[in-house]
XYZ file of C-alpha atoms in Angstrom:
418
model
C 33.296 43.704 66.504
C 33.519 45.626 63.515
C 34.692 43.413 60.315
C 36.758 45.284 57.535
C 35.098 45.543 54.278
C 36.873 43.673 50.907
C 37.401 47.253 49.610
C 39.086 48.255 52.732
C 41.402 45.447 52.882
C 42.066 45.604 49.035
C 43.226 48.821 49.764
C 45.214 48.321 52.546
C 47.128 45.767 50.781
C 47.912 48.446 47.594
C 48.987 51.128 50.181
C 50.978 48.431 51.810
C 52.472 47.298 48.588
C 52.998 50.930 47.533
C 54.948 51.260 50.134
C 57.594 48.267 49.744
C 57.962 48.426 46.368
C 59.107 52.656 47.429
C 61.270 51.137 50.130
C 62.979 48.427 47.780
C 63.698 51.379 45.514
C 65.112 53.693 48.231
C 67.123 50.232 49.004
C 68.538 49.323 45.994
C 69.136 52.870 44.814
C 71.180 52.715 47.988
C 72.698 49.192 47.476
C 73.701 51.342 44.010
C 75.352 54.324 45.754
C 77.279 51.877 47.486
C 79.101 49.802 45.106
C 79.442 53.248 42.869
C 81.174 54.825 45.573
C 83.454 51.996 45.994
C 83.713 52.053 42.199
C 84.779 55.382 42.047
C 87.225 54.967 44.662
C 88.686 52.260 43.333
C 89.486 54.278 40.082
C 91.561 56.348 41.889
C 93.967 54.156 42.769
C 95.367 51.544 41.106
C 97.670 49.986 44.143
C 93.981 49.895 45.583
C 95.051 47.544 48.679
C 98.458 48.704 50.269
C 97.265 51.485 51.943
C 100.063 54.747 52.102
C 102.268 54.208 54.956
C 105.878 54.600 56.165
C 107.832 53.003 58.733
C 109.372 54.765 61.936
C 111.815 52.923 63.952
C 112.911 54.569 67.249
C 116.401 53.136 69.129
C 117.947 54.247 72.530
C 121.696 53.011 73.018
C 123.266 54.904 75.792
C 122.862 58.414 75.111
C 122.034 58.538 71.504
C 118.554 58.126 70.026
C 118.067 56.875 66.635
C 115.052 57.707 64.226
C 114.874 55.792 60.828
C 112.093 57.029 58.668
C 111.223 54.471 55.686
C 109.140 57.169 53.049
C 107.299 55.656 49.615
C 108.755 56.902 47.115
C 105.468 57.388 45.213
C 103.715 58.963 48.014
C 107.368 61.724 47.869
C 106.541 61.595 44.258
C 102.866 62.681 44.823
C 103.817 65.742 46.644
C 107.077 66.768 45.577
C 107.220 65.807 42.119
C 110.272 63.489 41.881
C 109.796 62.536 38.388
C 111.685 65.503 36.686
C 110.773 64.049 33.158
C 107.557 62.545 33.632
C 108.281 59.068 32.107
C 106.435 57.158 35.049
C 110.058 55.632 36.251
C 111.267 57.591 39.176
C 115.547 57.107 38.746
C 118.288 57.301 41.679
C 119.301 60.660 39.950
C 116.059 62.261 39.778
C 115.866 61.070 43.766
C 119.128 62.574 44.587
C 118.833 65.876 43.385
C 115.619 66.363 45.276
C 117.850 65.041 48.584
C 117.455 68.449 50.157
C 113.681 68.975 49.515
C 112.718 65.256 51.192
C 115.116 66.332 54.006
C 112.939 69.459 54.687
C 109.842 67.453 54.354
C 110.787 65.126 57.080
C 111.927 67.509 59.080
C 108.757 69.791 59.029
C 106.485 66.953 59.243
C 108.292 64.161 61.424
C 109.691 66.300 64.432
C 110.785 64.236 67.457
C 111.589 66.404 70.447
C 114.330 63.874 72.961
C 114.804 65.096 76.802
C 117.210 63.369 78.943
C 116.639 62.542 82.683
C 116.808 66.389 83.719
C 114.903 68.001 81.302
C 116.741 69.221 78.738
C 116.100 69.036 75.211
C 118.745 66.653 73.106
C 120.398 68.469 70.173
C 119.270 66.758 66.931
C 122.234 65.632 64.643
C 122.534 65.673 60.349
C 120.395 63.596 58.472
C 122.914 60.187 57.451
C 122.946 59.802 53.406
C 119.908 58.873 52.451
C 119.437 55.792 51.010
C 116.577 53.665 49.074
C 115.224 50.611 50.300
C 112.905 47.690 48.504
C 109.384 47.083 50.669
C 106.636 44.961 49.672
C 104.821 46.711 47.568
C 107.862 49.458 46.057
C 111.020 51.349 46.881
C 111.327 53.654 49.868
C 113.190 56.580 50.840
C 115.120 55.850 53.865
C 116.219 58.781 56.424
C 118.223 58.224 59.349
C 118.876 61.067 62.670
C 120.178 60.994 65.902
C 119.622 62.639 69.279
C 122.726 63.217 71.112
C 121.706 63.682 74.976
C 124.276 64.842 77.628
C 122.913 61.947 80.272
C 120.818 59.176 79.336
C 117.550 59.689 77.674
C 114.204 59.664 80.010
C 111.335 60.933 77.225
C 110.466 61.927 74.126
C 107.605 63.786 71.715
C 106.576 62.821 68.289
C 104.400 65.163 66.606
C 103.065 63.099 63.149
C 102.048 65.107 60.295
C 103.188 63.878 57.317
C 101.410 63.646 53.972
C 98.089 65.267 56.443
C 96.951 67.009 53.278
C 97.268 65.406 50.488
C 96.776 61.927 51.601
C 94.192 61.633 54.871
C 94.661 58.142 54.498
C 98.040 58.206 55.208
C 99.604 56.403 58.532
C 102.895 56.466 60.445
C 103.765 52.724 61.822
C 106.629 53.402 64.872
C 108.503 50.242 66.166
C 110.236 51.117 69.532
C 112.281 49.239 71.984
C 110.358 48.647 75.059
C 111.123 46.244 77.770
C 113.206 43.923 75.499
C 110.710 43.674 72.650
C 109.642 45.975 69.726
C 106.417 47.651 70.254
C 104.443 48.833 67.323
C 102.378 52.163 67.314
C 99.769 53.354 64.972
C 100.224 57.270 64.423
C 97.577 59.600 62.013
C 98.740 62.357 60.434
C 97.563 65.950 62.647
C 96.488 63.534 65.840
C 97.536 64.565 69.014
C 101.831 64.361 69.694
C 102.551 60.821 70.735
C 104.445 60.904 73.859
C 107.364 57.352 74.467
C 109.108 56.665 77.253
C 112.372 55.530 76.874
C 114.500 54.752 79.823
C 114.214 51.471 81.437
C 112.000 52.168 83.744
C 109.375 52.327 81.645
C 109.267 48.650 81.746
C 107.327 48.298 77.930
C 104.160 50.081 79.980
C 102.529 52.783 78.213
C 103.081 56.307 78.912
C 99.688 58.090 80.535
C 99.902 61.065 78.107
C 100.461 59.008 75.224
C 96.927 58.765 72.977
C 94.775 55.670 72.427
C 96.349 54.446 68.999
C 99.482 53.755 70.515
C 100.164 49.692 71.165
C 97.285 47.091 70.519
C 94.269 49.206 70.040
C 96.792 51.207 67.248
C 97.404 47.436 65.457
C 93.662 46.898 65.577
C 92.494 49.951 64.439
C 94.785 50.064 61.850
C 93.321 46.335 60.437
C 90.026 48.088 60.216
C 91.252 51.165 58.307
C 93.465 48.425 56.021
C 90.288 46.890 54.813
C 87.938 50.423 54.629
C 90.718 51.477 52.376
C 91.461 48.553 50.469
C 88.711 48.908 47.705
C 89.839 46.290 46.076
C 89.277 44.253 48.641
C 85.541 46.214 49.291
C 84.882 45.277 45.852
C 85.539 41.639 45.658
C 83.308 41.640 49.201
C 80.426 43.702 47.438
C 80.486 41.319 44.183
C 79.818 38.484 46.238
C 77.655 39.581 48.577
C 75.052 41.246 46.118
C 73.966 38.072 44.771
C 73.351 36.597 48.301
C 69.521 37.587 48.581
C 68.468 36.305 44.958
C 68.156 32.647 44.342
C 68.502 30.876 40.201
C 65.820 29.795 38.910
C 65.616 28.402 35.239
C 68.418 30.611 34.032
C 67.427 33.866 35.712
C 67.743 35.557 39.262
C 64.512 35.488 41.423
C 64.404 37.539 45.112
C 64.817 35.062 48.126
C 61.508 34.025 49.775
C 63.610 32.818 53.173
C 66.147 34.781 54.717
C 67.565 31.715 56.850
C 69.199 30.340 53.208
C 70.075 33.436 52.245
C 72.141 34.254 55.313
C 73.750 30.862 55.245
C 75.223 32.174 51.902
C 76.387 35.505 53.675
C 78.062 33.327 56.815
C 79.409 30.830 53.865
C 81.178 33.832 52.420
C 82.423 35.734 55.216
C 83.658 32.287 56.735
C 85.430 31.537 53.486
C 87.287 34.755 53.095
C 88.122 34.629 56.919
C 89.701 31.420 57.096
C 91.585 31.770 53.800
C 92.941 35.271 54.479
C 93.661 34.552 57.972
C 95.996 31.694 56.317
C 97.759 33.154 53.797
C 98.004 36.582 56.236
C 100.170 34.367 58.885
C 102.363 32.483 56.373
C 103.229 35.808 54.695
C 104.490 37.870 58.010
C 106.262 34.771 59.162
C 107.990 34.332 55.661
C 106.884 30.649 55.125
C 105.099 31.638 52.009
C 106.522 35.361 50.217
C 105.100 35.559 46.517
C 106.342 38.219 44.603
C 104.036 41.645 45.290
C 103.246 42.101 41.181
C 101.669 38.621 41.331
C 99.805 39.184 44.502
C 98.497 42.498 43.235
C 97.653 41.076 39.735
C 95.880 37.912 41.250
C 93.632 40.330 43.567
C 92.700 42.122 40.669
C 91.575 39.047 38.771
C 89.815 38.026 41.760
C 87.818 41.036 41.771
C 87.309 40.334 37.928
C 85.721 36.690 38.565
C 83.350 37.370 40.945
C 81.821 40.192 39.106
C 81.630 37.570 35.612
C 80.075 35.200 38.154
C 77.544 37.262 38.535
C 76.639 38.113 34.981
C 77.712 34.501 33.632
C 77.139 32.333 36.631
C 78.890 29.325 37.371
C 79.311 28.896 40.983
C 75.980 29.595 42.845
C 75.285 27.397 45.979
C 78.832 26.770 46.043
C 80.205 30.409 45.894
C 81.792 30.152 48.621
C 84.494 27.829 47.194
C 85.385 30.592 44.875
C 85.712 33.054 47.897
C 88.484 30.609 49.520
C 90.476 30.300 46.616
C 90.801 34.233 46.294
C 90.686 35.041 49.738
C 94.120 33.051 49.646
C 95.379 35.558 47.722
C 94.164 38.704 49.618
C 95.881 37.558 52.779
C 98.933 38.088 51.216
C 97.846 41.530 50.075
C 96.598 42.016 53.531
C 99.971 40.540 54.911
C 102.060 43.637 53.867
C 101.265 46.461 56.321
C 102.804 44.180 59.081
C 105.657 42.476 56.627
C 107.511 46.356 56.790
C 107.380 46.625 60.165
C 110.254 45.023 60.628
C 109.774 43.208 64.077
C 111.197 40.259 64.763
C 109.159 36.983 64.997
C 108.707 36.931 68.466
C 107.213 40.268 68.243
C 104.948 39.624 65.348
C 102.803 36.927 66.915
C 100.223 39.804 69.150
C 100.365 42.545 65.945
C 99.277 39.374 63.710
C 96.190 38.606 65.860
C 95.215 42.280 66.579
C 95.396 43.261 62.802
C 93.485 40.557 61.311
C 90.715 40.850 64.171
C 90.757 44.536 62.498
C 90.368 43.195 59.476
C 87.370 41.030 60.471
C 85.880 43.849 62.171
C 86.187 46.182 59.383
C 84.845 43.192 56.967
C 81.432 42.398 59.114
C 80.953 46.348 59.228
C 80.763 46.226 55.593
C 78.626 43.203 55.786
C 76.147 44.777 58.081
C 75.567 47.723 56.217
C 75.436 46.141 52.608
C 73.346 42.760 53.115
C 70.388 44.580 54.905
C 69.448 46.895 52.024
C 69.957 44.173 49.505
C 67.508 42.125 51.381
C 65.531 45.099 51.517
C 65.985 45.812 48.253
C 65.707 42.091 46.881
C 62.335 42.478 45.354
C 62.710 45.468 43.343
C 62.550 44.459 39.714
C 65.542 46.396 38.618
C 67.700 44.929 41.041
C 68.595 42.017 39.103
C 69.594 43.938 35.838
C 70.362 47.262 37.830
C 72.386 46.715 41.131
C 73.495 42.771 40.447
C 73.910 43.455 36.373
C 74.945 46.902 36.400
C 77.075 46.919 40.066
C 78.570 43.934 38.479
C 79.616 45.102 35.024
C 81.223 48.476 37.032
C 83.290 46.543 39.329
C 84.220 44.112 36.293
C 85.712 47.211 34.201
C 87.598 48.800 37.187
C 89.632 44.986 37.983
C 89.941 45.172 34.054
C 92.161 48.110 34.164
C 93.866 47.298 37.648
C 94.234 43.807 36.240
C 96.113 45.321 32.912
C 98.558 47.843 34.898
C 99.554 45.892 37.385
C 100.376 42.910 34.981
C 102.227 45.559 33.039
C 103.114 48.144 35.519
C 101.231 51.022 33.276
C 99.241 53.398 33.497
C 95.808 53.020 31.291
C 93.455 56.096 30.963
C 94.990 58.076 33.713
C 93.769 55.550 35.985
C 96.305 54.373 39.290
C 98.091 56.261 42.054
């Protein structure tokens, strides 16, 4: 048996070291790319949690169909330029002279195609006056059409492609009438037409052409995409989750020698922000709890703030975790407002509540399982302290700064905000 030399070994162990301290590098230069992609996101928008959507609701009485379309103003603002003079307030005169032009845009981009019982196509009536509506999170532009069928309806095509350029983000939320109930439907912009069944016979089943994001998987998928989009929400996940893998010692942050403690602080987290959004998230769509959306907004933003000074100026360690309950309070009411504007009753709500906050989760441990590894990884890199947990921090702290200041004041600061 042939015994390695001291030399040998010696120089095993620098190639071997060598190579971890490259991999903690390519880690935490990674770890860095993350939270400054988030950061830069996050710039862009300064409602950074209410994702852009509008609100379809689809009616059958007898032989007329009924589409209301609920339309952000902002996002109408984005493309068509509402604002005539620029001041930042968008007035019910600057609306009503662009009447015609959101007409067109609704009707280009929202086109529902009605067939009664024999086939034929059902002639499309006017658009009603159009008419402005508060949601959670800002005033809408609400458009109302009927389908006037010569028997009673059987079927109908909706092909979805508003705001497909200029926001990919965007997503249509139909409520229908099926078998007694409301049934919500998740529709992206440029998917494939989403095909409804509307006489009674359809019983609330689904129709076999109609695509995947229709119904539950629709209300799931679209609690993932809430979250993915929702940087602020990223960002007060990331600032609490970088610090995970380093322990304090004597004032300063050290790498973790164990990974069973430091993944106790990851579960104590995630738990924290689960249970305390999951709270606030059900009180919210039921109405037992409705804060006003500025304060919601503006406490999210100061949430993001406080974790990131935790970081730099830490006062909660070990017990970080308490700070991620307090705050996560607050996101579940962010969280609470995609399903809020739906408009279903309560007896409908109870199965889109459940669906979109297991999205939520989902979305949440994705994030967890792609950040925590390469900060473990990345743990023992001696910039990581002052580089992705100093630096990361300080970046996150500046973007809540200005979201904190212009949503307190509804302003715009440095160009910054949607």
């Amino acid at each position: 048996m042939t015994v390695p030399r001291r030399r040998d070994l010696a120089r095993w162990r620098s190639a071997w070291g060598a190579a971890w301290t490259t991999a903690s590098a390519v880690a935490s230069a990674a770890v860095t790319a993350v939270v400054a992609a988030a950061g830069m996101l996050g710039a862009g928008d300064v409602w950074a949690h209410k994702a852009s959507d509008a609100y379809l609701r689809l009616d059958v009485q007898a032989k007329v169909v009924t589409l209301r379309l609920d339309v952000a103003l902002r996002d109408l603002d984005r493309d068509l330029v509402l604002d005539a003079d620029d001041d930042g307030l968008l007035r019910w005169g600057e609306v009503r002279e662009r009447i015609p032009d959101i007409e067109a845009l609704a009707d280009r981009d929202v086109r529902l195609t009605v067939r009664d019982g024999g086939g034929t196509v059902c002639a499309p009536g006017p658009f009603a006056p159009l008419q402005l509506e508060q949601h959670s999170d800002g005033r809408y532009a609400v458009l109302t059409r009927t389908w006037t069928c010569a028997s009673a309806p059987a079927d109908a095509t909706l092909a979805y492609t508003l705001f497909a350029v200029t926001d990919p983000t965007h997503r249509g939320i139909l409520a229908r009438a099926s078998g007694g109930a409301m049934k919500p439907a998740v529709i992206a912009p440029g998917g494939a037409d989403l095909r409804l069944s509307l006489g009674p016979a359809a019983g609330g089943a689904k129709d076999p052409g109609a695509p995947a994001h229709e119904g539950s998987a629709g209300i799931f998928l679209d609690g993932v995409h809430h979250i993915w989009i929702g940087v602020d929400h990223v960002l007060f996940l990331v600032a609490l989750l970088l610090p995970s893998v380093l322990t304090r010692e004597s004032g300063a942050w050290r790498p973790a020698d164990a990974w069973r403690p430091a993944l106790w602080r990851v579960l104590g987290v995630v738990t924290a922000f689960t249970v305390a959004h999951s709270i606030t998230l059900g009180l919210a769509v039921f109405d037992v709890l409705n804060p006003p959306s500025r304060w919601v907004e503006s406490l999210i933003a100061l949430s993001v703030l406080l974790a990131a000074l935790n970081n730099l100026k830490p006062v909660l360690v070990e017990t970080r975790w308490r700070l991620t309950f307090a705050f996560g309070l607050v996101h579940g009411f962010g969280f609470a407002s995609a399903l809020k504007d739906l408009g279903l009753g309560r007896a409908d709500l109870a199965l889109p509540l459940v669906l979109f906050n297991l999205g939520v989760e989902a979305g949440q441990l994705t994030i967890v399982a792609v950040l925590v590894p390469l900060a473990w990884a990345a743990r023992r890199w001696g910039g990581y302290p002052r580089w992705v947990l100093g630096a990361g921090s300080c970046v996150v702290a500046a973007i809540a700064v200005v979201w904190l200041i212009e949503r307190i004041f509804d302003m715009r600061l440095l160009g910054l905000g949607g």
